[in-house]
């Protein structure tokens, strides 16, 4: 049975007469399977009391069952029903603030006319000064067209806004990066590229998000080539960075080498291609990638006929050199690592018995992984998922805040493959030798050491490679809340 979760929590405002009715209400909630989080008194009068009862449920349907159970209690009158998740989003999750309040005539003359003209002219003479004297130096645009939002698909730019706002919250909370959600009313590749180019003077970096494959590859590549600020498609590279970090520590735990691993990967979209690339850059040489038609290779009919899209063609040409064919349950035989970036039910626990001894299984489909950890446990040495309610959550929030923090700190022109590798090593190193365990190969998303480690690793690699435009140490450039 599913576990009650805050995402499906509800607050019921209920008027109850004195004399034991509250106990009947709480018993009804428990019988319905709800988990009571809090019971608070709002108002007490002579004959009755108004209470707010907060309950976690397992699904929208279950939430309705809990409400019905409360409404069925005699003498209990439900006054108001509040969906707590929707309340978090009411009015949006972001707001703007001022670094310098405007309280006097002098404040106004310096922040706006006439004093602002001097700053404008200084930037006109040297546009790089915008990083110092505007929000540009600490600001990222979170850009989406709403075509691949979570597991919801093409739901449009307005419906994508809550996710982009959430992303902006994570940037601010974990790395003190100011981020703006920008959802575009176009799916045209040229229009998206042109729009981002036109707004780029305002931003120090561009985070692309939830853009469908294969369009996302072209959009990112063109923007990387045409802009002089970092461009990062998080669905690709954030997933890849954290996957590599988890794998580094799984190998560290078991004494294996990346170069010795054989990998079966299911999922040939944006994340799949990026994961394959970063693993190969880190030393993995044997990868068989699969899509819904099976293993991808150069002899497959759609490759020979020229019908594969560009990302899958890359996988066909650069992985599965033995041209292994078949379903994931076939090609998983003799592998050390399974990576799932697809959906539930792709493999069974029995299939894991075909893998080499003590395998790693990273089943990252969310909310339902490719194979459930409870079923996989007898056959797996290290298990990771994309879910927060299991150990070893492979979550992009471990990567993107620190990646941009480091890049902004040194005014990097781009985020290179070497910077991504450095970020993965930075995440892995946060887990100390005395902490490393089968259930702890990646740090918690709330571990505040992660963003510092990633930012430092990325910044140092940018300085080493000459990608950075700043010459002062990263610590000197970092905002006070992050330093």
CSV table of C-alpha atoms in Angstrom, one decimal:
chain,number,residue,atom,x,y,z
A,1,UNK,CA,0.0,0.0,0.0
A,2,UNK,CA,1.2,3.5,-0.8
A,3,UNK,CA,2.5,5.6,2.1
A,4,UNK,CA,0.6,8.8,3.0
A,5,UNK,CA,2.5,11.9,1.8
A,6,UNK,CA,2.5,15.6,2.3
A,7,UNK,CA,1.8,16.1,-1.4
A,8,UNK,CA,-1.7,14.8,-0.9
A,9,UNK,CA,-2.3,16.4,2.5
A,10,UNK,CA,-5.5,18.2,3.4
A,11,UNK,CA,-6.6,20.5,6.2
A,12,UNK,CA,-10.2,20.1,7.3
A,13,UNK,CA,-11.8,22.8,9.4
A,14,UNK,CA,-14.5,21.1,11.4
A,15,UNK,CA,-17.1,22.3,13.9
A,16,UNK,CA,-17.5,19.8,16.7
A,17,UNK,CA,-19.9,19.8,19.7
A,18,UNK,CA,-18.4,19.1,23.0
A,19,UNK,CA,-18.5,15.5,24.3
A,20,UNK,CA,-16.3,13.1,22.5
A,21,UNK,CA,-17.1,13.8,18.8
A,22,UNK,CA,-13.4,14.6,18.1
A,23,UNK,CA,-12.4,11.1,19.0
A,24,UNK,CA,-15.0,9.8,16.6
A,25,UNK,CA,-13.6,12.0,13.8
A,26,UNK,CA,-10.0,10.9,14.4
A,27,UNK,CA,-11.1,7.3,14.5
A,28,UNK,CA,-12.9,7.7,11.2
A,29,UNK,CA,-9.8,9.2,9.6
A,30,UNK,CA,-7.6,6.4,10.8
A,31,UNK,CA,-10.1,3.7,9.5
A,32,UNK,CA,-10.0,5.5,6.1
A,33,UNK,CA,-6.2,5.1,6.1
A,34,UNK,CA,-5.3,8.8,6.7
A,35,UNK,CA,-2.3,9.9,8.7
A,36,UNK,CA,-3.2,12.7,11.1
A,37,UNK,CA,-0.4,15.3,11.3
A,38,UNK,CA,-1.9,17.9,13.5
A,39,UNK,CA,-5.1,18.9,15.3
A,40,UNK,CA,-5.4,22.6,16.2
A,41,UNK,CA,-8.1,24.5,18.0
A,42,UNK,CA,-9.2,27.5,16.0
A,43,UNK,CA,-12.2,28.8,18.0
A,44,UNK,CA,-14.0,27.6,21.1
A,45,UNK,CA,-17.6,28.8,22.0
A,46,UNK,CA,-20.0,27.7,24.6
A,47,UNK,CA,-21.5,24.7,22.7
A,48,UNK,CA,-18.8,23.8,20.1
A,49,UNK,CA,-15.2,24.0,19.1
A,50,UNK,CA,-13.8,24.6,15.6
A,51,UNK,CA,-10.7,22.6,14.9
A,52,UNK,CA,-8.3,22.2,12.0
A,53,UNK,CA,-7.3,18.7,11.3
A,54,UNK,CA,-4.4,18.1,8.9
A,55,UNK,CA,-4.3,14.7,7.3
A,56,UNK,CA,-1.8,13.1,4.9
A,57,UNK,CA,-3.3,10.8,2.2
A,58,UNK,CA,-1.9,8.5,-0.5
A,59,UNK,CA,-3.6,9.9,-3.6
A,60,UNK,CA,-6.3,12.4,-4.6
A,61,UNK,CA,-8.9,9.6,-4.6
A,62,UNK,CA,-7.8,8.6,-1.0
A,63,UNK,CA,-8.1,12.2,0.0
A,64,UNK,CA,-11.7,12.1,-1.1
A,65,UNK,CA,-12.3,9.0,0.9
A,66,UNK,CA,-10.9,10.6,4.1
A,67,UNK,CA,-13.1,13.7,3.6
A,68,UNK,CA,-16.2,11.5,3.1
A,69,UNK,CA,-15.4,9.5,6.2
A,70,UNK,CA,-15.3,12.7,8.3
A,71,UNK,CA,-18.5,14.0,6.7
A,72,UNK,CA,-20.2,10.8,7.7
A,73,UNK,CA,-19.6,11.4,11.4
A,74,UNK,CA,-22.8,12.6,13.1
A,75,UNK,CA,-22.6,16.1,14.6
A,76,UNK,CA,-19.3,16.9,12.8
A,77,UNK,CA,-19.8,19.8,10.4
A,78,UNK,CA,-17.0,20.3,7.8
A,79,UNK,CA,-16.7,24.0,7.3
A,80,UNK,CA,-13.8,24.2,4.9
A,81,UNK,CA,-11.5,21.9,3.0
A,82,UNK,CA,-8.0,23.1,2.1
A,83,UNK,CA,-5.6,21.3,-0.3
A,84,UNK,CA,-2.2,22.1,1.3
A,85,UNK,CA,-0.2,21.6,-1.9
A,86,UNK,CA,-2.4,24.1,-3.8
A,87,UNK,CA,-2.1,26.5,-0.9
A,88,UNK,CA,1.7,26.4,-1.2
A,89,UNK,CA,1.3,27.6,-4.8
A,90,UNK,CA,-1.4,30.2,-4.2
A,91,UNK,CA,-0.2,33.5,-5.6
A,92,UNK,CA,2.9,31.9,-6.9
A,93,UNK,CA,5.9,30.8,-4.9
A,94,UNK,CA,8.3,33.7,-5.7
A,95,UNK,CA,8.5,37.4,-5.1
A,96,UNK,CA,11.0,40.2,-5.8
A,97,UNK,CA,12.8,42.2,-3.1
A,98,UNK,CA,15.2,45.2,-2.9
A,99,UNK,CA,18.8,45.1,-2.0
A,100,UNK,CA,18.7,48.9,-1.2
A,101,UNK,CA,15.4,50.4,0.0
A,102,UNK,CA,14.3,53.8,-1.4
A,103,UNK,CA,13.6,56.0,1.6
A,104,UNK,CA,15.1,59.4,0.9
A,105,UNK,CA,15.7,61.8,-2.0
A,106,UNK,CA,19.4,60.8,-2.0
A,107,UNK,CA,18.4,57.1,-2.3
A,108,UNK,CA,16.3,57.9,-5.3
A,109,UNK,CA,19.0,60.1,-7.0
A,110,UNK,CA,21.6,57.3,-6.7
A,111,UNK,CA,19.4,54.2,-7.5
A,112,UNK,CA,17.5,56.0,-10.3
A,113,UNK,CA,17.8,59.3,-12.0
A,114,UNK,CA,20.1,61.1,-12.3
A,115,UNK,CA,22.8,58.9,-10.7
A,116,UNK,CA,21.9,55.8,-12.6
A,117,UNK,CA,23.1,57.4,-15.9
A,118,UNK,CA,26.7,57.2,-14.8
A,119,UNK,CA,26.4,53.4,-14.2
A,120,UNK,CA,24.7,53.0,-17.5
A,121,UNK,CA,27.5,54.7,-19.4
A,122,UNK,CA,30.1,52.6,-17.5
A,123,UNK,CA,28.4,49.5,-18.8
A,124,UNK,CA,28.0,50.9,-22.3
A,125,UNK,CA,31.8,51.3,-22.4
A,126,UNK,CA,32.4,47.8,-21.0
A,127,UNK,CA,29.5,45.4,-21.1
A,128,UNK,CA,31.3,43.0,-18.7
A,129,UNK,CA,30.6,45.5,-15.9
A,130,UNK,CA,26.9,44.4,-16.1
A,131,UNK,CA,28.0,41.4,-14.1
A,132,UNK,CA,29.1,43.7,-11.2
A,133,UNK,CA,26.5,46.5,-11.3
A,134,UNK,CA,23.3,44.7,-12.3
A,135,UNK,CA,21.5,41.5,-11.3
A,136,UNK,CA,23.2,39.7,-14.2
A,137,UNK,CA,26.0,38.3,-12.2
A,138,UNK,CA,23.8,36.2,-9.9
A,139,UNK,CA,20.8,35.6,-12.1
A,140,UNK,CA,19.7,32.5,-14.1
A,141,UNK,CA,16.7,32.2,-16.5
A,142,UNK,CA,14.8,28.9,-16.1
A,143,UNK,CA,13.4,28.4,-19.6
A,144,UNK,CA,10.8,25.9,-20.7
A,145,UNK,CA,8.2,25.5,-23.5
A,146,UNK,CA,6.1,23.1,-21.4
A,147,UNK,CA,6.5,20.2,-23.8
A,148,UNK,CA,8.0,17.6,-21.4
A,149,UNK,CA,7.0,18.6,-17.9
A,150,UNK,CA,7.8,15.9,-15.3
A,151,UNK,CA,6.0,12.8,-16.4
A,152,UNK,CA,3.0,14.8,-17.5
A,153,UNK,CA,4.2,15.4,-21.1
A,154,UNK,CA,3.2,18.4,-23.3
A,155,UNK,CA,1.0,20.4,-21.0
A,156,UNK,CA,1.8,23.9,-22.2
A,157,UNK,CA,3.8,26.9,-20.9
A,158,UNK,CA,1.2,28.1,-18.3
A,159,UNK,CA,1.0,24.6,-16.7
A,160,UNK,CA,4.8,24.4,-16.7
A,161,UNK,CA,5.1,27.5,-14.5
A,162,UNK,CA,4.7,25.8,-11.1
A,163,UNK,CA,7.6,23.6,-11.9
A,164,UNK,CA,9.8,26.4,-13.1
A,165,UNK,CA,8.9,28.5,-10.0
A,166,UNK,CA,9.9,25.5,-7.9
A,167,UNK,CA,13.2,25.3,-9.8
A,168,UNK,CA,13.8,28.9,-9.0
A,169,UNK,CA,13.1,28.3,-5.4
A,170,UNK,CA,15.7,25.6,-5.2
A,171,UNK,CA,18.3,27.8,-6.9
A,172,UNK,CA,17.7,30.5,-4.2
A,173,UNK,CA,17.4,28.2,-1.2
A,174,UNK,CA,20.4,26.0,-1.9
A,175,UNK,CA,22.8,28.3,-3.8
A,176,UNK,CA,21.6,31.9,-3.3
A,177,UNK,CA,21.2,32.2,-7.1
A,178,UNK,CA,18.3,34.5,-8.2
A,179,UNK,CA,16.4,32.6,-10.9
A,180,UNK,CA,13.4,33.7,-13.0
A,181,UNK,CA,10.9,31.2,-14.5
A,182,UNK,CA,10.4,31.9,-18.2
A,183,UNK,CA,7.8,29.8,-20.0
A,184,UNK,CA,7.6,30.4,-23.8
A,185,UNK,CA,4.4,30.2,-25.9
A,186,UNK,CA,6.2,28.5,-28.8
A,187,UNK,CA,7.5,25.0,-29.7
A,188,UNK,CA,9.5,26.2,-32.7
A,189,UNK,CA,13.2,25.5,-32.2
A,190,UNK,CA,14.3,28.7,-34.1
A,191,UNK,CA,11.9,30.9,-32.1
A,192,UNK,CA,13.0,29.4,-28.8
A,193,UNK,CA,16.7,30.0,-29.6
A,194,UNK,CA,16.1,33.5,-30.8
A,195,UNK,CA,14.0,34.4,-27.8
A,196,UNK,CA,16.6,33.2,-25.3
A,197,UNK,CA,19.3,35.0,-27.2
A,198,UNK,CA,17.3,38.3,-27.1
A,199,UNK,CA,16.7,38.1,-23.3
A,200,UNK,CA,20.2,36.8,-22.5
A,201,UNK,CA,21.7,40.3,-21.6
A,202,UNK,CA,19.7,40.2,-18.4
A,203,UNK,CA,21.1,36.8,-17.2
A,204,UNK,CA,24.3,35.3,-16.1
A,205,UNK,CA,23.2,31.8,-17.1
A,206,UNK,CA,20.4,29.8,-18.9
A,207,UNK,CA,18.9,26.7,-17.3
A,208,UNK,CA,16.8,24.8,-19.9
A,209,UNK,CA,14.1,22.7,-18.5
A,210,UNK,CA,11.3,20.3,-19.6
A,211,UNK,CA,11.8,20.7,-23.3
A,212,UNK,CA,11.0,17.5,-25.3
A,213,UNK,CA,13.6,15.3,-27.0
A,214,UNK,CA,15.1,15.5,-29.6
A,215,UNK,CA,14.5,19.2,-29.9
A,216,UNK,CA,16.2,19.9,-26.6
A,217,UNK,CA,19.6,18.8,-28.0
A,218,UNK,CA,19.5,21.2,-30.9
A,219,UNK,CA,18.2,24.1,-28.7
A,220,UNK,CA,21.0,23.6,-26.2
A,221,UNK,CA,23.8,23.1,-28.7
A,222,UNK,CA,22.8,26.3,-30.6
A,223,UNK,CA,22.6,28.4,-27.5
A,224,UNK,CA,25.9,27.1,-26.2
A,225,UNK,CA,27.5,28.1,-29.5
A,226,UNK,CA,25.8,31.5,-29.8
A,227,UNK,CA,25.9,32.8,-26.2
A,228,UNK,CA,28.8,33.8,-24.0
A,229,UNK,CA,27.1,32.7,-20.7
A,230,UNK,CA,26.6,29.2,-19.4
A,231,UNK,CA,23.7,27.2,-20.9
A,232,UNK,CA,22.7,24.0,-19.1
A,233,UNK,CA,19.9,21.6,-19.9
A,234,UNK,CA,19.2,20.1,-16.5
A,235,UNK,CA,17.1,17.2,-17.6
A,236,UNK,CA,20.2,16.0,-19.4
A,237,UNK,CA,23.2,17.0,-17.4
A,238,UNK,CA,21.8,17.3,-13.9
A,239,UNK,CA,20.6,13.7,-14.1
A,240,UNK,CA,23.9,12.6,-15.7
A,241,UNK,CA,26.1,14.3,-13.0
A,242,UNK,CA,24.2,12.8,-10.1
A,243,UNK,CA,24.1,9.4,-11.7
A,244,UNK,CA,27.9,9.4,-12.1
A,245,UNK,CA,28.3,10.6,-8.5
A,246,UNK,CA,26.3,7.7,-7.3
A,247,UNK,CA,28.2,5.3,-9.4
A,248,UNK,CA,31.6,6.6,-8.3
A,249,UNK,CA,30.6,5.9,-4.7
A,250,UNK,CA,29.0,2.5,-5.5
A,251,UNK,CA,32.4,1.5,-7.0
A,252,UNK,CA,34.2,3.1,-4.1
A,253,UNK,CA,32.1,1.0,-1.7
A,254,UNK,CA,32.7,-2.3,-3.5
A,255,UNK,CA,36.2,-1.8,-4.7
A,256,UNK,CA,35.3,-1.9,-8.4
A,257,UNK,CA,36.6,0.3,-11.2
A,258,UNK,CA,34.4,2.2,-13.7
A,259,UNK,CA,36.3,0.8,-16.6
A,260,UNK,CA,35.4,-2.7,-15.6
A,261,UNK,CA,31.7,-2.2,-15.6
A,262,UNK,CA,29.2,-3.5,-18.1
A,263,UNK,CA,26.0,-1.4,-18.2
A,264,UNK,CA,22.4,-1.9,-19.4
A,265,UNK,CA,20.5,1.4,-19.7
A,266,UNK,CA,16.8,1.8,-20.6
A,267,UNK,CA,15.8,5.2,-21.8
A,268,UNK,CA,17.2,6.9,-24.9
A,269,UNK,CA,15.8,10.4,-24.4
A,270,UNK,CA,17.6,13.5,-23.2
A,271,UNK,CA,18.7,12.0,-19.9
A,272,UNK,CA,19.7,8.7,-21.4
A,273,UNK,CA,22.1,10.2,-23.9
A,274,UNK,CA,23.7,12.5,-21.4
A,275,UNK,CA,24.1,9.7,-18.9
A,276,UNK,CA,25.8,7.5,-21.5
A,277,UNK,CA,28.1,10.4,-22.5
A,278,UNK,CA,29.3,11.3,-19.0
A,279,UNK,CA,29.8,7.6,-18.0
A,280,UNK,CA,32.0,7.1,-21.1
A,281,UNK,CA,33.9,10.3,-20.3
A,282,UNK,CA,34.5,8.9,-16.8
A,283,UNK,CA,35.9,5.6,-18.2
A,284,UNK,CA,32.9,3.2,-18.7
A,285,UNK,CA,33.4,1.4,-22.0
A,286,UNK,CA,30.6,-1.1,-22.2
A,287,UNK,CA,27.0,0.3,-22.4
A,288,UNK,CA,24.0,-1.2,-24.1
A,289,UNK,CA,21.2,1.4,-24.4
A,290,UNK,CA,17.6,0.4,-25.0
A,291,UNK,CA,14.4,2.2,-26.1
A,292,UNK,CA,10.9,0.8,-26.4
A,293,UNK,CA,11.9,-1.3,-29.4
A,294,UNK,CA,14.9,-2.9,-27.6
A,295,UNK,CA,18.6,-2.6,-27.7
A,296,UNK,CA,20.0,0.2,-29.9
A,297,UNK,CA,22.8,-0.7,-32.3
A,298,UNK,CA,24.2,-0.1,-35.8
A,299,UNK,CA,22.5,-3.1,-37.3
A,300,UNK,CA,19.0,-2.3,-36.2
A,301,UNK,CA,16.6,-1.9,-39.0
A,302,UNK,CA,15.6,1.7,-38.2
A,303,UNK,CA,19.3,2.7,-38.0
A,304,UNK,CA,20.1,1.1,-41.3
A,305,UNK,CA,17.0,2.7,-42.9
A,306,UNK,CA,18.1,6.2,-41.6
A,307,UNK,CA,14.9,6.5,-39.5
A,308,UNK,CA,16.6,6.9,-36.1
A,309,UNK,CA,16.7,10.4,-34.6
A,310,UNK,CA,20.0,12.0,-34.0
A,311,UNK,CA,20.4,11.2,-30.3
A,312,UNK,CA,19.6,7.5,-30.9
A,313,UNK,CA,22.0,7.5,-33.8
A,314,UNK,CA,24.7,8.7,-31.5
A,315,UNK,CA,23.9,5.9,-29.1
A,316,UNK,CA,24.0,3.4,-32.0
A,317,UNK,CA,27.3,4.6,-33.2
A,318,UNK,CA,29.0,5.0,-29.8
A,319,UNK,CA,27.6,2.2,-27.6
A,320,UNK,CA,26.8,-1.5,-27.9
A,321,UNK,CA,29.8,-2.2,-30.1
A,322,UNK,CA,28.9,-5.9,-30.1
A,323,UNK,CA,25.5,-5.1,-31.5
A,324,UNK,CA,23.6,-7.1,-28.8
A,325,UNK,CA,19.9,-7.3,-29.7
A,326,UNK,CA,16.8,-8.0,-27.7
A,327,UNK,CA,14.6,-6.6,-25.0
A,328,UNK,CA,16.1,-5.1,-21.8
A,329,UNK,CA,15.4,-8.4,-20.0
A,330,UNK,CA,17.6,-10.1,-22.6
A,331,UNK,CA,20.6,-7.7,-22.7
A,332,UNK,CA,20.7,-7.2,-18.9
A,333,UNK,CA,22.4,-10.6,-18.7
A,334,UNK,CA,26.0,-10.4,-17.7
A,335,UNK,CA,25.9,-6.7,-16.7
A,336,UNK,CA,27.0,-5.0,-13.5
A,337,UNK,CA,24.8,-1.9,-13.6
A,338,UNK,CA,21.2,-1.3,-14.7
A,339,UNK,CA,20.2,2.3,-15.3
A,340,UNK,CA,16.5,3.0,-15.7
A,341,UNK,CA,15.3,6.3,-17.2
A,342,UNK,CA,12.0,5.2,-18.6
A,343,UNK,CA,9.0,3.9,-16.7
A,344,UNK,CA,7.6,1.2,-14.4
A,345,UNK,CA,7.6,-2.5,-15.2
A,346,UNK,CA,10.5,-2.4,-17.7
A,347,UNK,CA,12.3,-5.3,-15.9
A,348,UNK,CA,11.3,-7.7,-13.2
A,349,UNK,CA,13.1,-8.7,-10.1
A,350,UNK,CA,13.8,-12.1,-11.7
A,351,UNK,CA,15.7,-10.4,-14.6
A,352,UNK,CA,18.2,-9.1,-12.0
A,353,UNK,CA,19.3,-12.6,-11.4
A,354,UNK,CA,20.9,-12.6,-14.8
A,355,UNK,CA,23.2,-9.8,-13.8
A,356,UNK,CA,26.7,-10.3,-12.5
A,357,UNK,CA,27.1,-10.9,-8.8
A,358,UNK,CA,26.3,-8.0,-6.5
A,359,UNK,CA,25.0,-5.7,-9.2
A,360,UNK,CA,24.1,-2.0,-9.0
A,361,UNK,CA,20.5,-1.1,-9.9
A,362,UNK,CA,19.6,2.6,-10.5
A,363,UNK,CA,15.9,2.5,-11.2
A,364,UNK,CA,15.1,6.2,-11.6
A,365,UNK,CA,11.7,6.4,-13.2
A,366,UNK,CA,9.4,8.6,-11.0
A,367,UNK,CA,7.0,8.1,-9.3
A,368,UNK,CA,7.2,4.3,-10.1
A,369,UNK,CA,10.7,2.9,-10.7
A,370,UNK,CA,11.5,0.3,-13.3
A,371,UNK,CA,11.6,-2.3,-10.6
A,372,UNK,CA,10.5,-1.8,-7.0
A,373,UNK,CA,13.3,-1.8,-4.4
A,374,UNK,CA,11.5,-4.2,-2.1
A,375,UNK,CA,11.4,-6.8,-4.9
A,376,UNK,CA,14.9,-6.1,-6.1
A,377,UNK,CA,16.5,-6.3,-2.6
A,378,UNK,CA,17.5,-10.0,-2.7
A,379,UNK,CA,19.4,-9.7,-5.9
A,380,UNK,CA,21.1,-6.2,-5.6
A,381,UNK,CA,24.1,-4.9,-3.8
A,382,UNK,CA,23.4,-1.2,-4.2
A,383,UNK,CA,19.9,0.2,-5.2
A,384,UNK,CA,19.1,3.8,-6.1
A,385,UNK,CA,15.9,5.4,-7.3
A,386,UNK,CA,14.6,8.9,-8.2
A,387,UNK,CA,12.3,8.9,-5.1
A,388,UNK,CA,12.8,10.6,-1.8
A,389,UNK,CA,11.1,7.8,0.2
A,390,UNK,CA,13.9,5.3,-0.6
A,391,UNK,CA,17.6,5.5,0.2
A,392,UNK,CA,20.0,6.8,-2.5
A,393,UNK,CA,17.8,9.3,-4.2
A,394,UNK,CA,19.4,10.4,-7.5
A,395,UNK,CA,18.0,14.0,-7.6
A,396,UNK,CA,19.1,16.8,-9.9
A,397,UNK,CA,19.0,19.3,-7.0
A,398,UNK,CA,22.3,17.8,-5.9
A,399,UNK,CA,23.8,19.2,-9.1
A,400,UNK,CA,22.3,22.2,-10.7
A,401,UNK,CA,22.5,24.8,-7.8
A,402,UNK,CA,26.1,24.2,-7.2
A,403,UNK,CA,27.0,24.0,-11.0
A,404,UNK,CA,25.5,27.4,-11.6
A,405,UNK,CA,26.9,28.8,-8.3
A,406,UNK,CA,30.4,27.8,-9.4
A,407,UNK,CA,30.0,29.0,-12.9
A,408,UNK,CA,28.6,32.4,-11.8
A,409,UNK,CA,31.3,32.8,-9.2
A,410,UNK,CA,34.0,32.8,-11.8
A,411,UNK,CA,31.9,34.3,-14.7
A,412,UNK,CA,32.4,31.1,-16.8
A,413,UNK,CA,31.5,31.5,-20.5
A,414,UNK,CA,30.2,27.9,-20.7
A,415,UNK,CA,29.8,24.7,-18.7
A,416,UNK,CA,32.2,22.2,-20.1
A,417,UNK,CA,32.2,18.4,-19.9
A,418,UNK,CA,35.1,18.6,-17.6
A,419,UNK,CA,33.1,20.9,-15.3
A,420,UNK,CA,30.3,18.3,-15.2
A,421,UNK,CA,32.8,15.6,-14.3
A,422,UNK,CA,34.2,17.8,-11.6
A,423,UNK,CA,30.7,18.4,-10.2
A,424,UNK,CA,30.0,14.6,-10.0
A,425,UNK,CA,33.3,14.1,-8.1
A,426,UNK,CA,32.4,16.9,-5.8
A,427,UNK,CA,29.0,15.4,-4.9
A,428,UNK,CA,30.6,12.0,-4.4
A,429,UNK,CA,33.3,13.3,-2.1
A,430,UNK,CA,30.7,14.8,0.3
A,431,UNK,CA,30.1,11.2,1.5
A,432,UNK,CA,32.9,10.4,3.8
A,433,UNK,CA,34.6,7.0,4.1
A,434,UNK,CA,33.0,6.5,7.5
A,435,UNK,CA,29.5,7.2,6.1
A,436,UNK,CA,29.6,5.3,2.9
A,437,UNK,CA,27.1,2.4,2.9
A,438,UNK,CA,24.8,0.5,0.5
A,439,UNK,CA,22.0,2.8,1.6
A,440,UNK,CA,24.1,6.0,1.5
A,441,UNK,CA,26.1,6.5,-1.7
A,442,UNK,CA,24.8,10.0,-2.4
A,443,UNK,CA,24.3,12.8,0.1
A,444,UNK,CA,20.9,14.1,1.2
A,445,UNK,CA,19.5,16.9,-0.9
A,446,UNK,CA,19.4,18.9,2.4
A,447,UNK,CA,23.1,18.5,3.0
A,448,UNK,CA,24.4,22.1,2.7
A,449,UNK,CA,27.9,20.9,2.1
A,450,UNK,CA,26.9,19.7,-1.4
A,451,UNK,CA,26.4,23.0,-3.1
A,452,UNK,CA,29.7,24.3,-1.7
A,453,UNK,CA,31.6,21.2,-2.9
A,454,UNK,CA,30.1,21.3,-6.3
A,455,UNK,CA,30.5,25.0,-6.7
A,456,UNK,CA,34.2,24.8,-5.7
A,457,UNK,CA,34.9,21.9,-8.0
A,458,UNK,CA,33.2,23.6,-11.0
A,459,UNK,CA,34.8,27.0,-10.4
A,460,UNK,CA,38.3,25.5,-10.0
A,461,UNK,CA,37.9,23.5,-13.2
A,462,UNK,CA,36.7,26.7,-15.1
A,463,UNK,CA,39.7,28.6,-13.8
A,464,UNK,CA,42.1,25.7,-14.7
A,465,UNK,CA,40.7,25.4,-18.3
A,466,UNK,CA,40.5,29.1,-19.0
A,467,UNK,CA,36.7,29.1,-19.3
A,468,UNK,CA,36.5,31.6,-16.4
A,469,UNK,CA,36.5,35.4,-17.0
A,470,UNK,CA,37.1,36.2,-13.3
A,471,UNK,CA,40.6,36.2,-11.8
A,472,UNK,CA,39.7,36.5,-8.1
A,473,UNK,CA,39.2,33.4,-6.0
A,474,UNK,CA,35.6,32.1,-6.1
A,475,UNK,CA,35.1,32.7,-2.3
A,476,UNK,CA,35.7,36.4,-2.8
A,477,UNK,CA,33.0,36.6,-5.4
A,478,UNK,CA,30.4,34.5,-3.7
A,479,UNK,CA,27.4,36.2,-2.1
A,480,UNK,CA,27.5,36.4,1.6
A,481,UNK,CA,24.7,33.9,2.2
A,482,UNK,CA,26.7,31.2,0.4
A,483,UNK,CA,30.3,32.1,1.3
